[in-house]
CSV table of C-alpha atoms and ligand atoms in Angstrom, one decimal:
chain,number,residue,atom,x,y,z
A,1,UNK,CA,7.0,18.0,-12.4
A,2,UNK,CA,3.6,16.8,-14.1
A,3,UNK,CA,-0.1,17.3,-13.4
A,4,UNK,CA,-3.2,15.6,-14.5
A,5,UNK,CA,-5.8,17.1,-16.5
A,6,UNK,CA,-9.2,15.6,-16.0
A,7,UNK,CA,-12.2,16.4,-18.2
A,8,UNK,CA,-14.6,15.1,-16.0
A,9,UNK,CA,-18.2,13.5,-16.6
A,10,UNK,CA,-17.1,11.3,-19.6
A,11,UNK,CA,-19.4,7.9,-19.4
A,12,UNK,CA,-17.2,5.2,-18.3
A,13,UNK,CA,-17.3,1.8,-19.4
A,14,UNK,CA,-15.3,-1.7,-20.2
A,15,UNK,CA,-12.6,-3.5,-18.5
A,16,UNK,CA,-9.6,-2.0,-16.4
A,17,UNK,CA,-6.7,-4.5,-15.4
A,18,UNK,CA,-5.2,-4.5,-11.9
A,19,UNK,CA,-1.1,-4.7,-11.7
A,20,UNK,CA,1.1,-6.5,-9.1
A,21,UNK,CA,0.9,-5.2,-5.6
A,22,UNK,CA,3.0,-2.4,-4.8
A,23,UNK,CA,2.8,-2.8,-1.0
A,24,UNK,CA,3.5,-7.2,-1.4
A,25,UNK,CA,6.4,-6.3,-3.6
A,26,UNK,CA,8.3,-4.0,-1.2
A,27,UNK,CA,8.8,-6.6,1.4
A,28,UNK,CA,9.8,-9.1,-0.9
A,29,UNK,CA,12.3,-7.3,-2.5
A,30,UNK,CA,13.8,-6.4,0.4
A,31,UNK,CA,13.9,-10.3,1.5
A,32,UNK,CA,15.9,-11.0,-1.5
A,33,UNK,CA,18.7,-9.8,0.8
A,34,UNK,CA,18.2,-12.8,2.7
A,35,UNK,CA,20.0,-15.2,0.0
A,36,UNK,CA,23.0,-15.2,-2.3
A,37,UNK,CA,20.9,-17.1,-4.7
A,38,UNK,CA,19.1,-15.8,-7.6
A,39,UNK,CA,15.5,-14.6,-7.3
A,40,UNK,CA,13.3,-13.8,-10.2
A,41,UNK,CA,10.1,-11.8,-9.3
A,42,UNK,CA,7.4,-11.6,-12.0
A,43,UNK,CA,4.4,-9.0,-12.3
A,44,UNK,CA,6.2,-6.5,-10.2
A,45,UNK,CA,4.7,-3.2,-10.9
A,46,UNK,CA,6.7,-0.2,-12.7
A,47,UNK,CA,6.1,2.0,-10.1
A,48,UNK,CA,8.6,5.1,-8.3
A,49,UNK,CA,8.3,2.9,-5.1
A,50,UNK,CA,9.4,-0.3,-6.6
A,51,UNK,CA,12.3,1.6,-8.5
A,52,UNK,CA,13.2,3.1,-5.2
A,53,UNK,CA,13.4,-0.3,-3.6
A,54,UNK,CA,15.7,-1.7,-6.5
A,55,UNK,CA,18.0,1.2,-6.0
A,56,UNK,CA,18.1,0.8,-2.6
A,57,UNK,CA,19.0,-2.9,-3.2
A,58,UNK,CA,21.9,-1.8,-5.3
A,59,UNK,CA,23.1,0.1,-3.1
A,60,UNK,CA,23.5,-2.6,-0.4
A,61,UNK,CA,25.5,-4.5,-3.1
A,62,UNK,CA,22.9,-6.4,-5.3
A,63,UNK,CA,22.7,-6.8,-8.8
A,64,UNK,CA,19.1,-5.8,-9.9
A,65,UNK,CA,18.0,-6.4,-13.8
A,66,UNK,CA,14.5,-5.3,-14.6
A,67,UNK,CA,12.8,-6.3,-17.9
A,68,UNK,CA,9.2,-5.6,-18.6
A,69,UNK,CA,8.3,-9.5,-17.4
A,70,UNK,CA,10.4,-9.8,-14.4
A,71,UNK,CA,13.0,-8.4,-12.0
A,72,UNK,CA,16.0,-10.7,-11.2
A,73,UNK,CA,18.0,-10.1,-8.1
A,74,UNK,CA,21.4,-11.7,-7.9
A,75,UNK,CA,24.8,-11.3,-5.8
A,76,UNK,CA,25.3,-10.8,-2.1
A,77,UNK,CA,24.6,-7.9,0.3
A,78,UNK,CA,27.9,-6.1,0.6
A,79,UNK,CA,26.8,-2.9,2.6
A,80,UNK,CA,24.5,-2.5,5.8
A,81,UNK,CA,23.9,1.0,5.3
A,82,UNK,CA,20.4,2.1,4.1
A,83,UNK,CA,21.0,5.6,3.3
A,84,UNK,CA,18.5,8.5,4.3
A,85,UNK,CA,17.9,9.7,0.7
A,86,UNK,CA,16.4,6.6,-0.2
A,87,UNK,CA,14.9,5.7,3.0
A,88,UNK,CA,13.3,8.9,3.6
A,89,UNK,CA,11.4,9.1,0.3
A,90,UNK,CA,9.7,5.7,0.9
A,91,UNK,CA,8.7,4.1,4.4
A,92,UNK,CA,8.8,0.5,2.7
A,93,UNK,CA,12.4,0.8,2.5
A,94,UNK,CA,12.6,0.5,6.1
A,95,UNK,CA,11.8,-3.2,6.0
A,96,UNK,CA,15.4,-3.8,4.9
A,97,UNK,CA,16.4,-3.7,8.5
A,98,UNK,CA,15.2,-6.9,9.2
A,99,UNK,CA,17.0,-8.8,6.3
A,100,UNK,CA,20.1,-7.0,7.0
A,101,UNK,CA,20.2,-7.9,10.9
A,102,UNK,CA,19.6,-11.5,9.7
A,103,UNK,CA,22.4,-11.8,7.0
A,104,UNK,CA,25.1,-9.5,8.2
A,105,UNK,CA,24.2,-9.3,11.7
A,106,UNK,CA,24.5,-5.2,11.8
A,107,UNK,CA,22.5,-2.6,10.2
A,108,UNK,CA,22.4,1.3,10.0
A,109,UNK,CA,18.9,2.0,8.3
A,110,UNK,CA,17.5,5.8,8.1
A,111,UNK,CA,14.7,6.3,10.0
A,112,UNK,CA,11.9,6.7,7.8
A,113,UNK,CA,10.4,9.6,9.3
A,114,UNK,CA,6.6,11.1,9.4
A,115,UNK,CA,4.3,11.8,6.4
A,116,UNK,CA,1.1,13.7,5.8
A,117,UNK,CA,-0.8,10.6,6.7
A,118,UNK,CA,0.7,10.8,10.4
A,119,UNK,CA,3.2,10.3,12.9
A,120,UNK,CA,3.9,6.7,12.1
A,121,UNK,CA,6.4,5.7,14.7
A,122,UNK,CA,8.8,2.7,14.6
A,123,UNK,CA,8.3,1.4,18.2
A,124,UNK,CA,7.1,-2.0,17.0
A,125,UNK,CA,9.8,-2.3,14.6
A,126,UNK,CA,12.2,-1.9,17.2
A,127,UNK,CA,10.5,-4.0,19.9
A,128,UNK,CA,10.2,-6.7,17.3
A,129,UNK,CA,14.0,-7.0,16.6
A,130,UNK,CA,15.3,-6.3,19.9
A,131,UNK,CA,13.5,-9.3,21.3
A,132,UNK,CA,15.2,-11.3,18.7
A,133,UNK,CA,18.4,-10.5,20.7
A,134,UNK,CA,19.4,-7.2,18.8
A,135,UNK,CA,21.0,-4.1,20.4
A,136,UNK,CA,19.5,-1.1,18.8
A,137,UNK,CA,20.1,2.4,19.1
A,138,UNK,CA,18.7,5.8,17.4
A,139,UNK,CA,21.5,8.1,16.2
A,140,UNK,CA,21.5,11.2,14.1
A,141,UNK,CA,18.4,10.0,12.5
A,142,UNK,CA,19.5,6.3,11.8
A,143,UNK,CA,18.8,3.2,13.8
A,144,UNK,CA,22.2,1.5,14.4
A,145,UNK,CA,21.3,-2.5,15.4
A,146,UNK,CA,23.6,-5.2,15.7
A,147,UNK,CA,23.7,-8.8,17.2
A,148,UNK,CA,26.0,-11.8,17.7
A,149,UNK,CA,23.2,-14.1,17.3
A,150,UNK,CA,19.4,-13.8,16.4
A,151,UNK,CA,17.5,-16.0,19.1
A,152,UNK,CA,14.0,-17.2,18.5
A,153,UNK,CA,11.4,-15.8,21.0
A,154,UNK,CA,7.6,-15.6,21.7
A,155,UNK,CA,6.6,-12.0,21.1
A,156,UNK,CA,3.8,-9.8,21.1
A,157,UNK,CA,3.5,-7.2,18.9
A,158,UNK,CA,0.3,-5.3,18.9
A,159,UNK,CA,0.3,-1.4,19.1
A,160,UNK,CA,-2.2,1.2,20.2
A,161,UNK,CA,-3.6,1.3,16.5
A,162,UNK,CA,-3.7,-2.5,16.3
A,163,UNK,CA,-0.9,-4.7,14.3
A,164,UNK,CA,1.9,-3.2,12.3
A,165,UNK,CA,2.4,-4.5,8.6
A,166,UNK,CA,5.9,-3.7,8.1
A,167,UNK,CA,6.9,-4.1,11.9
A,168,UNK,CA,5.5,-7.8,11.2
A,169,UNK,CA,7.3,-8.0,7.8
A,170,UNK,CA,10.6,-6.7,9.6
A,171,UNK,CA,10.7,-9.6,12.2
A,172,UNK,CA,9.6,-12.1,9.9
A,173,UNK,CA,12.8,-11.8,7.8
A,174,UNK,CA,15.1,-11.4,10.8
A,175,UNK,CA,13.3,-14.7,12.4
A,176,UNK,CA,13.9,-16.9,9.2
A,177,UNK,CA,17.3,-16.9,9.9
A,178,UNK,CA,17.2,-16.6,13.6
A,179,UNK,CA,18.2,-19.6,15.9
A,180,UNK,CA,15.4,-21.5,17.2
A,181,UNK,CA,11.3,-20.7,17.5
A,182,UNK,CA,10.0,-17.1,17.2
A,183,UNK,CA,6.2,-16.9,17.5
A,184,UNK,CA,4.8,-13.5,16.3
A,185,UNK,CA,1.4,-12.9,18.5
A,186,UNK,CA,-0.8,-10.1,17.0
A,187,UNK,CA,1.0,-10.2,13.8
A,188,UNK,CA,-0.6,-8.2,10.7
A,189,UNK,CA,-3.1,-10.3,8.8
A,190,UNK,CA,-2.8,-8.2,5.9
A,191,UNK,CA,-2.4,-10.4,2.2
A,192,UNK,CA,1.0,-8.5,1.5
A,193,UNK,CA,2.0,-10.1,4.9
A,194,UNK,CA,0.8,-13.4,3.8
A,195,UNK,CA,2.8,-12.9,0.4
A,196,UNK,CA,5.8,-12.0,2.0
A,197,UNK,CA,5.1,-15.6,3.9
A,198,UNK,CA,4.8,-17.8,1.0
A,199,UNK,CA,7.7,-16.0,-0.6
A,200,UNK,CA,10.1,-16.6,2.2
A,201,UNK,CA,8.6,-20.2,2.0
A,202,UNK,CA,9.6,-20.7,-1.5
A,203,UNK,CA,13.3,-19.6,-0.5
A,204,UNK,CA,13.2,-22.2,2.2
A,205,UNK,CA,12.1,-20.6,5.1
A,206,UNK,CA,10.2,-22.5,8.0
A,207,UNK,CA,7.2,-20.6,8.6
A,208,UNK,CA,3.1,-21.0,9.3
A,209,UNK,CA,0.2,-18.6,10.2
A,210,UNK,CA,1.3,-15.9,7.9
A,211,UNK,CA,-1.9,-14.0,7.0
A,212,UNK,CA,-3.6,-14.8,11.0
A,213,UNK,CA,-2.5,-13.2,14.0
A,214,UNK,CA,-0.1,-15.8,15.4
A,215,UNK,CA,2.8,-16.6,12.8
A,216,UNK,CA,5.3,-19.4,14.1
A,217,UNK,CA,9.0,-19.3,12.2
A,218,UNK,CA,11.6,-21.8,13.0
A,219,UNK,CA,14.9,-20.5,11.9
A,220,UNK,CA,17.0,-22.2,9.1
A,221,UNK,CA,20.8,-21.7,8.3
A,222,UNK,CA,20.5,-20.7,4.8
A,223,UNK,CA,17.8,-19.5,2.2
A,224,UNK,CA,18.0,-20.3,-1.6
A,225,UNK,CA,16.8,-18.2,-4.5
A,226,UNK,CA,13.4,-18.5,-5.9
A,227,UNK,CA,11.2,-17.4,-8.8
A,228,UNK,CA,7.9,-15.8,-7.8
A,229,UNK,CA,4.8,-14.0,-9.2
A,230,UNK,CA,3.1,-11.3,-7.4
A,231,UNK,CA,-0.6,-11.2,-7.1
A,232,UNK,CA,-2.6,-8.4,-7.8
A,233,UNK,CA,-2.7,-4.8,-5.7
A,234,UNK,CA,-5.9,-5.0,-3.5
A,235,UNK,CA,-5.6,-1.2,-3.3
A,236,UNK,CA,-5.5,-0.6,-6.9
A,237,UNK,CA,-8.6,-3.1,-7.4
A,238,UNK,CA,-10.4,-1.6,-4.6
A,239,UNK,CA,-9.8,2.2,-6.2
A,240,UNK,CA,-11.5,0.9,-9.4
A,241,UNK,CA,-14.6,-0.5,-7.8
A,242,UNK,CA,-15.0,2.6,-6.1
A,243,UNK,CA,-14.4,4.8,-9.2
A,244,UNK,CA,-16.9,2.5,-10.9
A,245,UNK,CA,-19.3,3.0,-8.2
A,246,UNK,CA,-18.8,6.7,-8.2
A,247,UNK,CA,-19.3,7.0,-11.9
A,248,UNK,CA,-22.0,4.9,-12.1
A,249,UNK,CA,-20.7,2.6,-14.5
A,250,UNK,CA,-20.7,-1.0,-15.7
A,251,UNK,CA,-16.8,-1.9,-15.6
A,252,UNK,CA,-14.8,-4.8,-15.0
A,253,UNK,CA,-12.0,-4.8,-12.9
A,254,UNK,CA,-9.7,-7.7,-14.3
A,255,UNK,CA,-7.5,-9.4,-11.8
A,256,UNK,CA,-9.1,-8.2,-9.0
A,257,UNK,CA,-8.8,-10.6,-6.0
A,258,UNK,CA,-12.4,-10.5,-4.4
A,259,UNK,CA,-11.5,-12.3,-1.2
A,260,UNK,CA,-8.8,-9.5,-0.5
A,261,UNK,CA,-11.7,-7.1,-0.9
A,262,UNK,CA,-14.6,-8.3,1.3
A,263,UNK,CA,-14.7,-5.4,3.7
A,264,UNK,CA,-15.1,-3.0,0.9
A,265,UNK,CA,-17.4,-5.1,-1.1
A,266,UNK,CA,-19.9,-5.7,1.9
A,267,UNK,CA,-20.2,-1.9,2.2
A,268,UNK,CA,-20.6,-1.4,-1.5
A,269,UNK,CA,-23.5,-4.0,-1.4
A,270,UNK,CA,-25.0,-2.2,1.5
A,271,UNK,CA,-25.1,1.2,-0.3
A,272,UNK,CA,-26.8,-0.2,-3.5
A,273,UNK,CA,-23.9,-1.1,-5.9
A,274,UNK,CA,-23.9,-4.6,-7.4
A,275,UNK,CA,-20.3,-6.3,-7.1
A,276,UNK,CA,-20.2,-9.9,-8.3
A,277,UNK,CA,-17.0,-12.3,-8.9
A,278,UNK,CA,-16.6,-13.2,-12.5
A,279,UNK,CA,-13.7,-15.6,-12.2
A,280,UNK,CA,-10.5,-13.7,-11.4
A,281,UNK,CA,-12.3,-10.6,-12.3
A,282,UNK,CA,-15.0,-8.6,-10.6
A,283,UNK,CA,-17.7,-6.8,-12.3
A,284,UNK,CA,-19.3,-3.5,-10.6
A,285,UNK,CA,-22.5,-2.2,-11.6
A,286,UNK,CA,-24.8,0.9,-10.7
A,287,UNK,CA,-28.5,0.6,-11.7
A,288,UNK,CA,-30.2,2.6,-8.6
A,289,UNK,CA,-29.3,5.5,-6.4
A,290,UNK,CA,-26.9,4.9,-3.9
A,291,UNK,CA,-27.5,5.5,-0.1
A,292,UNK,CA,-24.8,7.0,2.2
A,293,UNK,CA,-23.2,4.8,4.8
A,294,UNK,CA,-20.4,5.3,7.4
A,295,UNK,CA,-16.7,3.4,7.7
A,296,UNK,CA,-14.4,2.9,10.3
A,297,UNK,CA,-11.2,1.5,9.0
A,298,UNK,CA,-9.3,-1.3,10.9
A,299,UNK,CA,-6.4,-3.9,10.1
A,300,UNK,CA,-7.2,-6.6,7.8
A,301,UNK,CA,-9.7,-7.9,7.2
A,302,UNK,CA,-11.4,-4.6,8.3
A,303,UNK,CA,-11.9,-1.5,5.9
A,304,UNK,CA,-8.5,-0.8,4.8
A,305,UNK,CA,-7.2,2.8,5.5
A,306,UNK,CA,-5.6,2.9,2.1
A,307,UNK,CA,-9.3,3.1,0.6
A,308,UNK,CA,-10.6,5.4,3.0
A,309,UNK,CA,-10.0,8.6,0.7
A,310,UNK,CA,-11.3,6.9,-2.3
A,311,UNK,CA,-14.5,6.2,-0.4
A,312,UNK,CA,-14.8,9.6,1.0
A,313,UNK,CA,-14.7,10.8,-3.0
A,314,UNK,CA,-17.9,8.6,-3.4
A,315,UNK,CA,-19.7,9.6,-0.4
A,316,UNK,CA,-18.9,13.2,-1.5
A,317,UNK,CA,-21.5,12.2,-4.4
A,318,UNK,CA,-24.0,10.2,-2.6
A,319,UNK,CA,-26.8,12.3,-1.4
A,320,UNK,CA,-27.3,12.0,2.5
A,321,UNK,CA,-24.9,12.1,5.5
A,322,UNK,CA,-21.9,9.7,6.2
A,323,UNK,CA,-19.4,9.4,8.6
A,324,UNK,CA,-15.8,8.3,8.1
A,325,UNK,CA,-13.6,7.2,11.1
A,326,UNK,CA,-10.0,5.9,10.5
A,327,UNK,CA,-8.7,4.0,13.3
A,328,UNK,CA,-5.3,3.3,11.9
A,329,UNK,CA,-4.0,6.5,10.9
A,330,UNK,CA,-6.4,8.8,12.8
A,331,UNK,CA,-5.0,12.2,10.8
A,332,UNK,CA,-5.3,10.8,7.5
A,333,UNK,CA,-7.8,13.6,6.2
A,334,UNK,CA,-5.5,15.8,4.0
A,335,UNK,CA,-8.1,14.9,1.3
A,336,UNK,CA,-10.9,17.0,2.8
A,337,UNK,CA,-10.1,20.3,1.9
A,338,UNK,CA,-9.2,19.2,-1.8
A,339,UNK,CA,-12.4,17.6,-2.1
A,340,UNK,CA,-14.2,20.6,-1.0
A,341,UNK,CA,-12.6,23.0,-3.8
A,342,UNK,CA,-14.8,20.7,-5.9
A,343,UNK,CA,-17.8,21.3,-3.8
A,344,UNK,CA,-18.0,18.6,-1.8
A,345,UNK,CA,-19.5,19.4,1.6
A,346,UNK,CA,-17.0,17.8,4.3
A,347,UNK,CA,-16.1,18.8,7.6
A,348,UNK,CA,-13.7,17.3,10.1
A,349,UNK,CA,-14.9,17.3,13.6
A,350,UNK,CA,-12.3,15.8,16.2
A,351,UNK,CA,-11.4,12.4,14.9
A,352,UNK,CA,-14.1,11.7,12.2
A,353,UNK,CA,-15.0,13.3,8.8
A,354,UNK,CA,-18.6,14.3,8.5
A,355,UNK,CA,-19.9,14.2,4.7
A,356,UNK,CA,-22.9,15.9,3.4
A,357,UNK,CA,-22.9,14.2,-0.1
A,358,UNK,CA,-24.2,16.6,-3.0
A,359,UNK,CA,-25.7,16.1,-6.3
A,360,UNK,CA,-22.5,17.6,-8.5
A,361,UNK,CA,-19.0,18.0,-7.9
A,362,UNK,CA,-17.4,21.0,-10.1
A,363,UNK,CA,-13.7,21.0,-11.7
A,364,UNK,CA,-10.9,22.6,-10.1
A,365,UNK,CA,-7.3,22.8,-9.4
A,366,UNK,CA,-6.6,20.8,-6.6
A,367,UNK,CA,-3.1,19.6,-5.2
A,368,UNK,CA,-2.2,15.7,-4.3
A,369,UNK,CA,-1.0,15.4,-0.9
A,370,UNK,CA,-0.2,11.6,-0.8
A,371,UNK,CA,-0.9,8.6,-2.8
A,372,UNK,CA,-4.7,7.6,-1.6
A,373,UNK,CA,-5.7,11.2,-1.4
A,374,UNK,CA,-4.6,11.7,-4.9
A,375,UNK,CA,-6.6,8.7,-6.2
A,376,UNK,CA,-9.6,10.4,-4.6
A,377,UNK,CA,-9.2,13.5,-6.3
A,378,UNK,CA,-9.1,11.3,-9.4
A,379,UNK,CA,-12.2,9.8,-8.9
A,380,UNK,CA,-13.9,13.3,-7.9
A,381,UNK,CA,-12.1,14.8,-10.9
A,382,UNK,CA,-13.7,11.7,-13.3
A,383,UNK,CA,-17.3,12.5,-11.8
A,384,UNK,CA,-17.0,16.3,-12.0
A,385,UNK,CA,-18.6,18.6,-14.2
A,386,UNK,CA,-16.0,20.6,-15.8
A,387,UNK,CA,-12.0,20.5,-16.1
A,388,UNK,CA,-9.8,19.2,-12.7
A,389,UNK,CA,-6.0,20.0,-12.7
A,390,UNK,CA,-4.1,17.7,-10.0
A,391,UNK,CA,-0.9,18.9,-9.1
A,392,UNK,CA,2.1,16.9,-7.9
A,393,UNK,CA,1.1,13.8,-9.6
A,394,UNK,CA,4.1,12.2,-8.5
A,395,UNK,CA,2.5,10.9,-5.5
A,396,UNK,CA,0.0,8.9,-8.1
A,397,UNK,CA,3.1,7.7,-9.7
A,398,UNK,CA,4.4,6.0,-6.4
A,399,UNK,CA,1.5,3.4,-6.4
A,400,UNK,CA,-0.7,3.7,-9.6
A,401,UNK,CA,0.9,1.9,-12.7
A,402,UNK,CA,0.1,3.8,-15.8
A,403,UNK,CA,-3.1,5.3,-14.2
A,404,UNK,CA,-4.0,7.7,-17.4
A,405,UNK,CA,-3.3,5.1,-19.7
A,406,UNK,CA,-5.7,2.5,-17.9
A,407,UNK,CA,-8.4,4.9,-17.1
A,408,UNK,CA,-8.3,6.0,-20.9
A,409,UNK,CA,-8.8,2.6,-21.8
A,410,UNK,CA,-12.3,2.8,-20.2
A,411,UNK,CA,-13.4,6.1,-21.6
A,412,UNK,CA,-11.8,8.7,-19.4
A,413,UNK,CA,-10.4,12.0,-20.7
A,414,UNK,CA,-7.3,12.2,-18.7
A,415,UNK,CA,-3.7,13.5,-19.8
A,416,UNK,CA,-0.4,14.7,-18.3
A,417,UNK,CA,1.0,17.9,-18.8
A,418,UNK,CA,4.2,19.5,-17.4
A,419,UNK,CA,3.8,22.1,-14.6
B,501,LIG,C1,1.7,-0.2,5.6
B,501,LIG,O1,2.3,0.8,6.1
B,501,LIG,C2,1.5,0.3,4.0
B,501,LIG,N1,2.7,0.6,3.4
B,501,LIG,C3,0.7,1.5,4.1
B,501,LIG,O2,0.4,1.9,2.9
B,501,LIG,C4,-0.8,1.4,4.7
B,501,LIG,O3,-1.3,2.5,4.8
B,501,LIG,C5,-0.3,0.7,6.2
B,501,LIG,O4,0.6,-0.6,5.9
B,501,LIG,C6,-1.7,0.1,7.0
B,501,LIG,O5,-2.4,-0.8,6.3
B,501,LIG,C7,3.3,-0.4,2.8
B,501,LIG,O6,3.1,-1.4,3.0
B,501,LIG,C8,4.7,0.1,2.1
B,501,LIG,P1,1.6,0.0,9.8
B,501,LIG,P2,3.1,0.5,7.5
B,501,LIG,O7,2.9,0.0,10.6
B,501,LIG,O8,3.3,-0.8,7.8
B,501,LIG,C9,1.2,2.3,14.0
B,501,LIG,C10,0.0,3.1,0.7
B,501,LIG,O9,-1.0,4.0,0.7
B,501,LIG,N2,2.5,1.9,14.3
B,501,LIG,O10,0.8,-1.1,9.7
B,501,LIG,O11,4.1,1.2,7.6
B,501,LIG,C11,0.8,3.3,12.7
B,501,LIG,O12,1.1,4.6,13.2
B,501,LIG,C12,0.6,3.4,2.1
B,501,LIG,O13,0.1,2.6,-0.1
B,501,LIG,C13,2.9,2.1,15.5
B,501,LIG,O14,2.4,2.5,16.5
B,501,LIG,O15,2.0,0.8,8.4
B,501,LIG,C14,-0.4,3.0,12.5
B,501,LIG,O16,-1.4,3.8,13.4
B,501,LIG,C15,0.7,4.3,3.2
B,501,LIG,N3,4.5,1.7,15.5
B,501,LIG,C16,-0.6,1.6,12.7
B,501,LIG,O17,0.4,1.3,13.5
B,501,LIG,C17,5.0,1.1,15.0
B,501,LIG,O18,6.1,1.1,15.0
B,501,LIG,C18,-0.5,0.8,11.4
B,501,LIG,O19,0.8,1.0,10.7
B,501,LIG,C19,4.5,0.8,13.6
B,501,LIG,C20,3.3,1.3,13.2
């Protein structure tokens, strides 16, 4: 295992480039199961999670070749069992369920299980595929599902906490090869769903409305291989915007999609951060003292839950009081205790985090608990006085490509050491 050592307080400046989107890549890799043709996907981020998905595709019978430029997937799916060992390490792998059902008419997929950000049920996935004519059961930790024929239908896919990104993806991937028309109401509108719809269209699927709450799919008999370039990762980009704001730096975030980040940028403007679009890049500048502001996370286009922890790190060093509510994952607050170890003043009261911003954080040994909590600790470490050690950084390697290399490029002093 490795840890990050960060020597805080170094001035940060320059350009930092965003990689391809992790959460868009995972369902798109799963969608390649829907064809026997060759799929070439470029700008795939080199991350533990994308590697895990490639391993899972191989275990299902596909041939996967990787070069620094692209991932090429060919061959036919032969196996319908997605093993516990691969699915339990990464919830994204649960979205092989839809494509396996569409291609083979049966699937045995390990349940993904809970994780530190909350309970994470699968009821919406089950409801969605079952309304397409699938019989599904849960046995010994696996979802056992089969169908003679997938049939299009109209369904409502909203849940207690709003729409579900991966349930929408699973249903879309089953419906593209179903008989007739499927209408998904209350579909997730995240850019990752839009990307999946674009990829499926490039494979020959008939799909409309992806990126809106109403997706209409007309099933086709067969899909072809295709070539596709992944767009940039909005959460990595947002993390860099928040880092620039916390470090009071002038940083150009290259390949950041401004439109995908409107809720964050709007909030940053309101607290005094200058954020401007510069072609396909976004520039962040801080010229004055920042003000605190509350956030409530919501499904897209609301403030993303995946930037909540990083925003908390910014509020921790913004004098004044702010309140954070996570309406997507109400228990996603593991980072509070670790930020407090660095001198932050944050307390949790019922479903909210109350932050009393302090003038300075101090380096400390801290523990990464999940991907975005780890990113919050990196931000805190970079703006702290003294040395921070972040343990268990395998969480970071799941979602941030070459983070230490990228941060070093803007002046940070950060390196890895073996535990
Ligand atoms: C995706 O997870 C992302 N993961 C998550 O990113 C992200 O936090 C989340 O969407 C929300 O934006 C991937 O894309 C691989 P959901 P997903 O189903 O699809 C509830 C990261 O850090 N729900 O949209 O699994 C659920 O409990 C990660 O990169 C049900 O009630 O999330 C939550 O409250 C972590 N029943 C809400 O819906 C279900 O069947 C949204 O979850 C499914 C979900």
